[in-house]
Coordinates of C-alpha atoms and ligand atoms in Angstrom, one line a residue:
X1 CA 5.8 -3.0 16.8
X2 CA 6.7 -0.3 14.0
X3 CA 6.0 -0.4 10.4
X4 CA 8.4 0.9 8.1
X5 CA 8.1 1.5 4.2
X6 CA 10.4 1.5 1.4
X7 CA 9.3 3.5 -2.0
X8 CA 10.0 2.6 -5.2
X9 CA 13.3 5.1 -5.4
X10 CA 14.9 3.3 -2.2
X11 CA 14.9 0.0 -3.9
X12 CA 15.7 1.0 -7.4
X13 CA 18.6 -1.6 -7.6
X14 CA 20.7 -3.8 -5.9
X15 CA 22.5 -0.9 -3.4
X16 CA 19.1 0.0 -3.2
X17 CA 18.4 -3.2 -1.4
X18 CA 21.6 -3.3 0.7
X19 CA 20.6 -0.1 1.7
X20 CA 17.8 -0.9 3.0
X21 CA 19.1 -4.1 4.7
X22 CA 21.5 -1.5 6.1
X23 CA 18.8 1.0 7.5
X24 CA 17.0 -2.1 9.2
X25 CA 20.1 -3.4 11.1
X26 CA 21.1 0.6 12.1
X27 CA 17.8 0.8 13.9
X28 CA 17.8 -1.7 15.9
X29 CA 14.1 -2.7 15.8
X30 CA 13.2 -6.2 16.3
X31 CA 9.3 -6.4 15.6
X32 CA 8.6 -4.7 12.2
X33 CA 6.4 -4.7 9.5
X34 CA 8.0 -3.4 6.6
X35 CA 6.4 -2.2 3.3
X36 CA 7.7 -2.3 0.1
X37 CA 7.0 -0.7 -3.2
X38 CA 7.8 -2.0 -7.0
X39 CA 11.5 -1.4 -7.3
X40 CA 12.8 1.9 -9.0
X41 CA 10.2 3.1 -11.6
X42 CA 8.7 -1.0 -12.5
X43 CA 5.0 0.5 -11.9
X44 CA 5.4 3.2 -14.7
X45 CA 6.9 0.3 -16.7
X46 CA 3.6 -2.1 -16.3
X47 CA 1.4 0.2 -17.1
X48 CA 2.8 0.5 -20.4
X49 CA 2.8 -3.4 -20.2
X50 CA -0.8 -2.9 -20.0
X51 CA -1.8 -0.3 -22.6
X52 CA 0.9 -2.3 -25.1
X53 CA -1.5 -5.5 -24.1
X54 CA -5.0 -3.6 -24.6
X55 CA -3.8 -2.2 -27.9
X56 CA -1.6 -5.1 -29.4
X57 CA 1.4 -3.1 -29.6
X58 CA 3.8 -4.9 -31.1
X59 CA 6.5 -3.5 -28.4
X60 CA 4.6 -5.7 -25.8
X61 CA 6.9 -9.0 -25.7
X62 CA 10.0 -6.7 -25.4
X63 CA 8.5 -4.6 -22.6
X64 CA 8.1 -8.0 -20.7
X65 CA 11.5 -9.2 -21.4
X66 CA 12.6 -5.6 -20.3
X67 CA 10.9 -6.5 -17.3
X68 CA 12.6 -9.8 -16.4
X69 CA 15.9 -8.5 -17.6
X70 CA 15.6 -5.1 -15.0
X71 CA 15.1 -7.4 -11.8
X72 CA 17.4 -10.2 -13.2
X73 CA 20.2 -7.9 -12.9
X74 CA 19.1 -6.8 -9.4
X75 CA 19.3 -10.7 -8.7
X76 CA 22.9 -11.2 -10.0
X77 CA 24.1 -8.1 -8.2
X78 CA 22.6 -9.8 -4.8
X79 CA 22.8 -13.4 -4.8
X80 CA 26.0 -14.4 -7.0
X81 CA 24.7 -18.1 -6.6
X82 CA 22.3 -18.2 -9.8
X83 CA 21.0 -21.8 -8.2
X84 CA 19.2 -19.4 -5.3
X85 CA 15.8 -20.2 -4.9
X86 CA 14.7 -16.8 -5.2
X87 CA 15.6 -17.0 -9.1
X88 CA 12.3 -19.7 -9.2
X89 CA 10.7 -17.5 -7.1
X90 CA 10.5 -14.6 -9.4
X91 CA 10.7 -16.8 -12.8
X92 CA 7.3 -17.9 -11.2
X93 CA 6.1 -14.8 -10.6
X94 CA 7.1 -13.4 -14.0
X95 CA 5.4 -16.7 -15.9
X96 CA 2.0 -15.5 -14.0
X97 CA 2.0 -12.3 -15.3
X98 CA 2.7 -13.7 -18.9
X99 CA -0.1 -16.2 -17.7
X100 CA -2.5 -13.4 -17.2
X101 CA -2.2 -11.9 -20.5
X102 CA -2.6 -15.0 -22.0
X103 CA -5.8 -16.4 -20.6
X104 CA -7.3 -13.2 -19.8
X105 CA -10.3 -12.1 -22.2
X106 CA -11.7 -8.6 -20.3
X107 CA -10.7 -5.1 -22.2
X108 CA -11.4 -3.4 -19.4
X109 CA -8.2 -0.8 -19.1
X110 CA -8.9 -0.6 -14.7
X111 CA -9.6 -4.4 -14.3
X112 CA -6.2 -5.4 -16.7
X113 CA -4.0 -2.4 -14.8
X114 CA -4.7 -4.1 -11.4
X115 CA -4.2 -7.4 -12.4
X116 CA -0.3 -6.5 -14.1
X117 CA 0.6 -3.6 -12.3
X118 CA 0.7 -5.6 -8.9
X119 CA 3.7 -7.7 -10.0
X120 CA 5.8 -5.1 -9.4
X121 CA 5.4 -5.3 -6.1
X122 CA 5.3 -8.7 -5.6
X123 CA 8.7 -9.5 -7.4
X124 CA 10.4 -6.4 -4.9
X125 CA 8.9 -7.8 -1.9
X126 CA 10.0 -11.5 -3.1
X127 CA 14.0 -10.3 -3.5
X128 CA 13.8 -8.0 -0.6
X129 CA 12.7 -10.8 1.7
X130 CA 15.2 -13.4 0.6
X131 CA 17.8 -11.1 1.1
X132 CA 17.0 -9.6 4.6
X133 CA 16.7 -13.5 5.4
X134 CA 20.4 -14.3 3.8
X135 CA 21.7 -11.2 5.8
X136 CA 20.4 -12.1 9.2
X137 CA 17.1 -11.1 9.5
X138 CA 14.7 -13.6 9.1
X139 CA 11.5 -13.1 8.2
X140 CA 7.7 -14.1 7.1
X141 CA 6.7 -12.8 3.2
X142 CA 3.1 -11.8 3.6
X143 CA 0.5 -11.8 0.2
X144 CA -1.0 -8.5 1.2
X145 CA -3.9 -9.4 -0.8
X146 CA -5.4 -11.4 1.9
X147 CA -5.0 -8.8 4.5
X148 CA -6.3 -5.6 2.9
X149 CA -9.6 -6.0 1.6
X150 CA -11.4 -3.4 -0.7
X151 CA -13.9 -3.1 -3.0
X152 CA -13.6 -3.6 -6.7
X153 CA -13.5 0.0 -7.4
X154 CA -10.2 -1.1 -9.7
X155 CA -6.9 1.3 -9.3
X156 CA -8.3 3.5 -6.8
X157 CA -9.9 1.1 -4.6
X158 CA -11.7 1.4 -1.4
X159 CA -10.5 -0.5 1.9
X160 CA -13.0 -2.2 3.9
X161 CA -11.8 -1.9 7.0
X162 CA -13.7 -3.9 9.0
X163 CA -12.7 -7.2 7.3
X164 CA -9.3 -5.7 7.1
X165 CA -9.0 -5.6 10.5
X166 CA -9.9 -8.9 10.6
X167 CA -7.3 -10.3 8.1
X168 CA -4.8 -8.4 10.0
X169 CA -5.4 -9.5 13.4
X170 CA -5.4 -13.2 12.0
X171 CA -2.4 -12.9 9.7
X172 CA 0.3 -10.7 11.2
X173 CA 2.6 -11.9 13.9
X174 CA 3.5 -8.8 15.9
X175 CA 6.9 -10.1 17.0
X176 CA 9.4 -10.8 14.2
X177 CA 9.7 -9.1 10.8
X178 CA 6.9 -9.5 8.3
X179 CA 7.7 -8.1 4.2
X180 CA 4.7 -6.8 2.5
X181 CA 3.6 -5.1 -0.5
X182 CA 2.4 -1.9 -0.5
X183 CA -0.3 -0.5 -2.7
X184 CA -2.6 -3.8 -3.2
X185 CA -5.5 -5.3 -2.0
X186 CA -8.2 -7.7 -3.4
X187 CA -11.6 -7.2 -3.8
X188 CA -14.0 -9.0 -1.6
X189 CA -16.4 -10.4 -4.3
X190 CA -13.6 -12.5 -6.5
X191 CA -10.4 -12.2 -4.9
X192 CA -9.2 -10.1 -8.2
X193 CA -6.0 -8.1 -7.0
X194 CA -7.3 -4.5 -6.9
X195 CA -4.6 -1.4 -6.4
X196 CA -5.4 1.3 -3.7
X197 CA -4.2 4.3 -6.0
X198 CA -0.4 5.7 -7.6
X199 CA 2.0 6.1 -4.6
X200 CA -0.6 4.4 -2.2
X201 CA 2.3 2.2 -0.7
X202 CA 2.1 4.8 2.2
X203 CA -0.9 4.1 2.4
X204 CA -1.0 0.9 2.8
X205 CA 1.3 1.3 5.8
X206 CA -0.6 3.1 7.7
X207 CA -3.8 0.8 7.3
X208 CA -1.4 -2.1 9.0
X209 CA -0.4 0.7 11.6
X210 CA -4.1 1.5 12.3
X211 CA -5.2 -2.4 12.2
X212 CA -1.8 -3.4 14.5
X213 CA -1.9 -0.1 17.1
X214 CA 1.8 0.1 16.0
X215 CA 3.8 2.3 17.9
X216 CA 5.0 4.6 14.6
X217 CA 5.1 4.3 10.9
X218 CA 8.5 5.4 9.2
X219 CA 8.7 6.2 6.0
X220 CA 11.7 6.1 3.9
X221 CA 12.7 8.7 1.3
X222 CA 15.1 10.1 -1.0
X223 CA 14.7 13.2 0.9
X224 CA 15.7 14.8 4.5
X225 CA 12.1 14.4 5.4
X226 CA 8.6 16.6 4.2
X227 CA 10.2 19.7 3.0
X228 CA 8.5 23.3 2.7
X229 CA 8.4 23.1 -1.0
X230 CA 8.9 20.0 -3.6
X231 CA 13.1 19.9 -4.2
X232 CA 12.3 19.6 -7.7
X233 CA 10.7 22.8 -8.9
X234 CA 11.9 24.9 -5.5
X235 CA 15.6 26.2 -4.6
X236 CA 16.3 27.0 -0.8
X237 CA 14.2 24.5 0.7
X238 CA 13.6 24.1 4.2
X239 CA 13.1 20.7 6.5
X240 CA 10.1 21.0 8.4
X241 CA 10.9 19.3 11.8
X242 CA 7.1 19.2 13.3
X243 CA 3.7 18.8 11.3
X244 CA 0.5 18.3 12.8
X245 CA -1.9 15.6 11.5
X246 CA -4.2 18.6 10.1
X247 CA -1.3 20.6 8.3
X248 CA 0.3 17.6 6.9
X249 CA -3.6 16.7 5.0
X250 CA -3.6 19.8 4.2
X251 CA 0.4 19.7 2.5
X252 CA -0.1 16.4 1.1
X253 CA -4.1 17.0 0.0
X254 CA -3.0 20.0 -2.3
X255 CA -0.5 18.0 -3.8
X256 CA 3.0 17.8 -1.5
X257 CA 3.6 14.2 -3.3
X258 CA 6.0 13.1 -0.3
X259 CA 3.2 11.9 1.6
X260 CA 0.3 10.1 0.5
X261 CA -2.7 12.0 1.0
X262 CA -5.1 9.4 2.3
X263 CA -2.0 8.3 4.7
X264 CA -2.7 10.5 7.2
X265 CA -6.3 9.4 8.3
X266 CA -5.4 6.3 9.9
X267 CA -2.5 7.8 11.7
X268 CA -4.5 11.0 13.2
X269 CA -7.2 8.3 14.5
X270 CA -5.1 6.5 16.7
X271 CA -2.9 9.5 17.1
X272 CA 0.5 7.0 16.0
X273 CA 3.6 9.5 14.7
X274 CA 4.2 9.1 11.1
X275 CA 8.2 9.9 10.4
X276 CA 9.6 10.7 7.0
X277 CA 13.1 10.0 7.0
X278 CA 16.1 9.7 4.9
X279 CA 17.3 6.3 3.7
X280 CA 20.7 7.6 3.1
X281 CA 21.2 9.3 6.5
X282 CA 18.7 6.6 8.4
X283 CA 20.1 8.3 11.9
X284 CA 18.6 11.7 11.0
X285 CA 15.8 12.9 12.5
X286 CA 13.7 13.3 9.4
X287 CA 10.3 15.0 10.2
X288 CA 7.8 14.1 12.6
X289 CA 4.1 14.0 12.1
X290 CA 2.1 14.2 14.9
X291 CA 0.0 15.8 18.2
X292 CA 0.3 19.3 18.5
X293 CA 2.6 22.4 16.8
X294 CA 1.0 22.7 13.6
X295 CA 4.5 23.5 12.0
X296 CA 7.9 24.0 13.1
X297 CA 9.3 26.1 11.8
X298 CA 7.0 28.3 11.1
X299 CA 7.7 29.3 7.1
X300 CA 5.6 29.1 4.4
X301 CA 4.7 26.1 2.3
X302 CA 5.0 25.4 -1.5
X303 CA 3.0 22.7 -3.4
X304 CA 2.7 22.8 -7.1
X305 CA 0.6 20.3 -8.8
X306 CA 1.8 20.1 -13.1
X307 CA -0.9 19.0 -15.7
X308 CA -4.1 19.5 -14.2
X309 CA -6.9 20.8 -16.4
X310 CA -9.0 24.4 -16.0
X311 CA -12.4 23.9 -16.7
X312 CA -14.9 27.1 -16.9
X313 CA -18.7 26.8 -17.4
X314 CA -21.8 28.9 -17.9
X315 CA -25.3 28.8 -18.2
X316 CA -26.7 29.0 -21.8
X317 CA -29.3 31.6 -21.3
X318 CA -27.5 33.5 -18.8
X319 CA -29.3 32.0 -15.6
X320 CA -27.6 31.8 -12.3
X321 CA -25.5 28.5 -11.5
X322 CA -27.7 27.3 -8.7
X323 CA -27.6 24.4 -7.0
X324 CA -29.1 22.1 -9.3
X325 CA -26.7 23.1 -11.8
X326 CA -23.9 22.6 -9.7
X327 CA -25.3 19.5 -8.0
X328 CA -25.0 18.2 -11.6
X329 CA -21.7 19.1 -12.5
X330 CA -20.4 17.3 -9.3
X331 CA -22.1 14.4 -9.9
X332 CA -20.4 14.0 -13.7
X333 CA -16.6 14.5 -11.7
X334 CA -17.2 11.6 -9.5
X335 CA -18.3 9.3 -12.3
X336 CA -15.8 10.2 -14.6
X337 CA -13.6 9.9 -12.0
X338 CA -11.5 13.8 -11.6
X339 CA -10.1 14.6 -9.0
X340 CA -11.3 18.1 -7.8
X341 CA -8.6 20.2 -7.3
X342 CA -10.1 23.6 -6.7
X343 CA -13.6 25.2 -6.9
X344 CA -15.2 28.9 -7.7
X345 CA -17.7 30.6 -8.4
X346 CA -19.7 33.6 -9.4
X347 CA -23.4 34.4 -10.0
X348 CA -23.5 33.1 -14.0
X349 CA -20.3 30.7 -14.3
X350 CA -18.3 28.0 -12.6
X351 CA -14.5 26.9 -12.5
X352 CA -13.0 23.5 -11.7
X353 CA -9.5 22.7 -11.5
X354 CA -9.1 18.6 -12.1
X355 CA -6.6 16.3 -12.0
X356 CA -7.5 13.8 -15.4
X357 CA -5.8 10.8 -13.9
X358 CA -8.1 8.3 -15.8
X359 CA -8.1 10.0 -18.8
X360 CA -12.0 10.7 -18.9
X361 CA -11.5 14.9 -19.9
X362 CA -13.4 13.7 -23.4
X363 CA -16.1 12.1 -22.4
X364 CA -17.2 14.8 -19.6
X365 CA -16.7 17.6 -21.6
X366 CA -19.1 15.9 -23.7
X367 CA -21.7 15.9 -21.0
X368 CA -20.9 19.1 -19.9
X369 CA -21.6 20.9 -23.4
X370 CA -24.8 19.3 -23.4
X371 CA -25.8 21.7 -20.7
X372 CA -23.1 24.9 -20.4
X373 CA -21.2 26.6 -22.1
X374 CA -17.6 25.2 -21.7
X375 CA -13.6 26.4 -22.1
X376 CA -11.3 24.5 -20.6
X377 CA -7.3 24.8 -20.6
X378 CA -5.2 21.5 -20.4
X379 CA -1.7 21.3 -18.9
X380 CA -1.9 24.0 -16.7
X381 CA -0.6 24.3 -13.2
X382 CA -2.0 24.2 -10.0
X383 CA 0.2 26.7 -6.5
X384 CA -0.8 26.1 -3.6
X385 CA 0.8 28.0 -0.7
X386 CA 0.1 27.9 2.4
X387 CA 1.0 30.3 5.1
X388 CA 2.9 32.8 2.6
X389 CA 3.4 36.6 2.8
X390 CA 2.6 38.7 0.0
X391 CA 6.0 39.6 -1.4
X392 CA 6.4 35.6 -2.0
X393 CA 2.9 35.3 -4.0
X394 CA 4.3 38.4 -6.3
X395 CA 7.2 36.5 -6.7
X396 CA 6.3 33.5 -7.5
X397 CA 3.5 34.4 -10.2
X398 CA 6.2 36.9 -11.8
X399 CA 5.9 36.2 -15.6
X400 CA 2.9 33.4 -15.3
X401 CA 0.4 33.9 -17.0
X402 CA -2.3 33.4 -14.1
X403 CA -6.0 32.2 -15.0
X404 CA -7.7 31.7 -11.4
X405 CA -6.6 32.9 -8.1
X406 CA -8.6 32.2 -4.6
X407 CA -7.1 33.2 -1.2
X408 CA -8.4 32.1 2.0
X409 CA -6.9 32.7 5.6
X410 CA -3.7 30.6 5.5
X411 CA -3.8 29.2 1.6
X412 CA -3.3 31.1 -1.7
X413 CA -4.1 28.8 -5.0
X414 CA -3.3 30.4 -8.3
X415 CA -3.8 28.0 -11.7
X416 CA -1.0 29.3 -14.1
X417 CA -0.4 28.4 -17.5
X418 CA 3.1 28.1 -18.0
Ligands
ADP1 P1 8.8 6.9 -2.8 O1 10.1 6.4 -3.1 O2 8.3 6.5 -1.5 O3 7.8 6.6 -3.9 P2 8.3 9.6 -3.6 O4 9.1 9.7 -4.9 O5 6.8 9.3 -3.9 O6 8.9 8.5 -2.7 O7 8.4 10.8 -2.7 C1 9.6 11.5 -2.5 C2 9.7 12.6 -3.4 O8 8.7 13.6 -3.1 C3 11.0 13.4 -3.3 O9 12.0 12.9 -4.1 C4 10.6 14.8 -3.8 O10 11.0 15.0 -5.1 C5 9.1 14.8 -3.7 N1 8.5 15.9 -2.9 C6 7.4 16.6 -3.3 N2 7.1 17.5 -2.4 C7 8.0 17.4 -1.4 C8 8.1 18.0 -0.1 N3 7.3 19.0 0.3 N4 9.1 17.6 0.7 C9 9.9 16.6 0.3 N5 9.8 15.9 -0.9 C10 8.9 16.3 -1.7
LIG2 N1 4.5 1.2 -6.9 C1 3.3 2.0 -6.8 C2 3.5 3.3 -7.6 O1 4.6 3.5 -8.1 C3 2.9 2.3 -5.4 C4 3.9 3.1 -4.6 O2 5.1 3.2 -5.0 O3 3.5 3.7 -3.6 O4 2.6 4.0 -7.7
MG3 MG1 6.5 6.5 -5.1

């Protein structure tokens, strides 16, 4: 069987969902599992759902209708019969939400997120089955929650495989088509939806391609495929046709936002091809990711990361940063939770570039000042380039204003503020 999976941007509204319908019927396939993310940008939308409902913003009821009203005009535009039961379907699941809010008593931001952001996804997956099953393609809606298991490590959390595996096995039926939500789980302990991390619906693919021995894993993009730079900052882009499992961690590790960096695990242990491929030109080839040529063609790679934050320390008294020190330092990123972009450094100081997606930067530079001394830049940006020649490095810092630079054999990093 194959799994495919649809992102938020192929599903943004009701084309979006014929389209898709389209791409399924064009290749043929009979035994899928298909993926699907919150339609168009409805993620983004609860978490300010969330943070109106932890500070009592009065823009909170309006954010909710907003969010009935966006996916009851995806309904109209796809089932004129209002008396469908898919419009129940997704009252119901718009009532829980509201449910949630009301009965729930815990302030805790990660817990909350988890527990409202996940609607999204199960309100796509609801519309996207009924209408593949309208439009000849029958098919089983599967809860992912009781498949993918993690811990309760809320919006970033950890799969346990084994009992994943389990679910899986006992849950999936490898012939037919199965719709599934991408990015949840549920914890182990309580059964409390958890959420795998932002764009982890890729993710969540390959875990069902890992647990089923699927034969590929297709994802669908607005995009020819992985590109050698990101469309959006970067003229002249190139499609890369080839990308080994090893180059493609790297691209997507550093930042290359088309793939999901923990995506690529699963897929290089049972060696199954990811493709990334166009949802408006489904017969393309796309790229492939896979065994062998680390990257054809051979050009260099562009990844640029916006808003992470430059932190430099060192000691007090002018002592070396040994290991203790640093031992230290690493242990306050993991539990306040930054992503370490980039490390270096010299005999009396130490610089960390981070990405402060929980919104923690306060509360470590507080620990931190309590043992270094500590500048830090916010908003800066984070290069990485990977198999460039000189002349493009000069190029592209031209007119930055560059504050770290570290060059190893086949990747440049520079952090600019811009
Ligand atoms: P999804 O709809 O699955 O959520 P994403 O928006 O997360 O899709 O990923 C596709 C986007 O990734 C593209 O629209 C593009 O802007 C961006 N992107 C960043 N880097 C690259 C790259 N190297 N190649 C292709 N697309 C890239
Ligand atoms: N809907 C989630 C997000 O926007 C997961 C995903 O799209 O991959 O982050
Ligand atoms: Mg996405």
């Amino acid at each position: 069987m194959k799994i495919y999976k649809f992102g938020g941007a192929s599903v943004k509204d009701a084309d979006g969902v014929r389209n898709l319908a389209k791409v399924i019927d064009s290749a043929g396939e009979k035994d899928l599992l298909v993926v699907v993310s919150a339609m168009g940008k409805m993620t983004n939308h609860l978490e300010k759902v969330v943070l109106a409902y932890l500070s009592s913003g009065d823009d909170l009821q309006q954010l909710l209708v907003d969010f009935r009203t966006f996916h009851r005009e995806i309904l109209q535009g796809l089932f004129p019969n209002n008396s469908h039961p898919v419009y129940d379907s997704v009252t119901m699941l718009c009532q829980k939400l509201e449910n949630f809010l009301k009965a729930n008593r815990s302030r805790k931001h990660s817990f909350v997120y988890d527990q409202v952001v996940c609607y999204g996804e199960l309100v796509s997956t609801t519309i996207v089955s009924h209408f593949l099953k309208d439009n000849g393609f029958p098919n089983t809606w599967l809860d992912v929650r009781s498949a993918v298991i993690t811990d309760d490590n809320f919006r970033d959390a950890k799969v346990n495989w084994e009992e994943t595996q389990k679910r899986i096995a006992g849950l999936v039926d490898q012939k037919g088509i199965t719709i599934t939500q991408g990015f949840l789980g549920s914890d182990s302990e309580n059964n409390f939806t958890t959420t795998l991390g932002r764009e982890g619906s890729d993710y969540t693919a390959a875990i069902f391609a890992f647990c089923l021995n699927a034969d590929s894993v297709t994802i669908w993009k607005d995009v020819p495929g992985v590109l050698n730079a990101d469309p959006r900052y970067f003229g002249n882009t190139r499609l890369l046709h080839n990308i080994s499992y090893e180059e493609a961690i790297e691209l997507a590790f550093y930042g290359a936002s088309v793939i999901h960096p923990k995506t690529l695990q699963p897929m290089q242990r049972k060696e199954i091809p990811l493709f990334v491929k166009s949802f408006m030109n489904p017969e393309a080839a796309g790229t492939c990711v896979g065994k062998g040529v680390t990257l054809n063609p051979e050009t260099s790679c562009f990844i640029l990361k916006r808003n992470q934050v430059l932190i430099s320390l060192s000691s007090l008294d002018f002592s070396f940063m040994m290991e203790d020190n640093i031992s230290d330092v690493f242990r306050w990123l993991h539990e306040f939770r930054m992503k370490v972009e980039l490390i270096q450094n010299s005999a009396i100081s130490f610089s960390v570039c981070v990405d402060n997606k929980f919104d923690s930067l306060d509360a470590l530079l507080a620990k931190l000042r309590e043992r270094f001394k500590v500048s830090w830049h916010e908003g800066v940006t984070l290069y990485t380039v990977r198999h460039s020649k000189p002349t493009e490095i000069d190029a592209l810092i031209e007119n930055k204003q560059v504050l770290l630079k570290q060059e190893s054999s086949d990747t440049v990093q520079i952090v600019v503020k811009e």
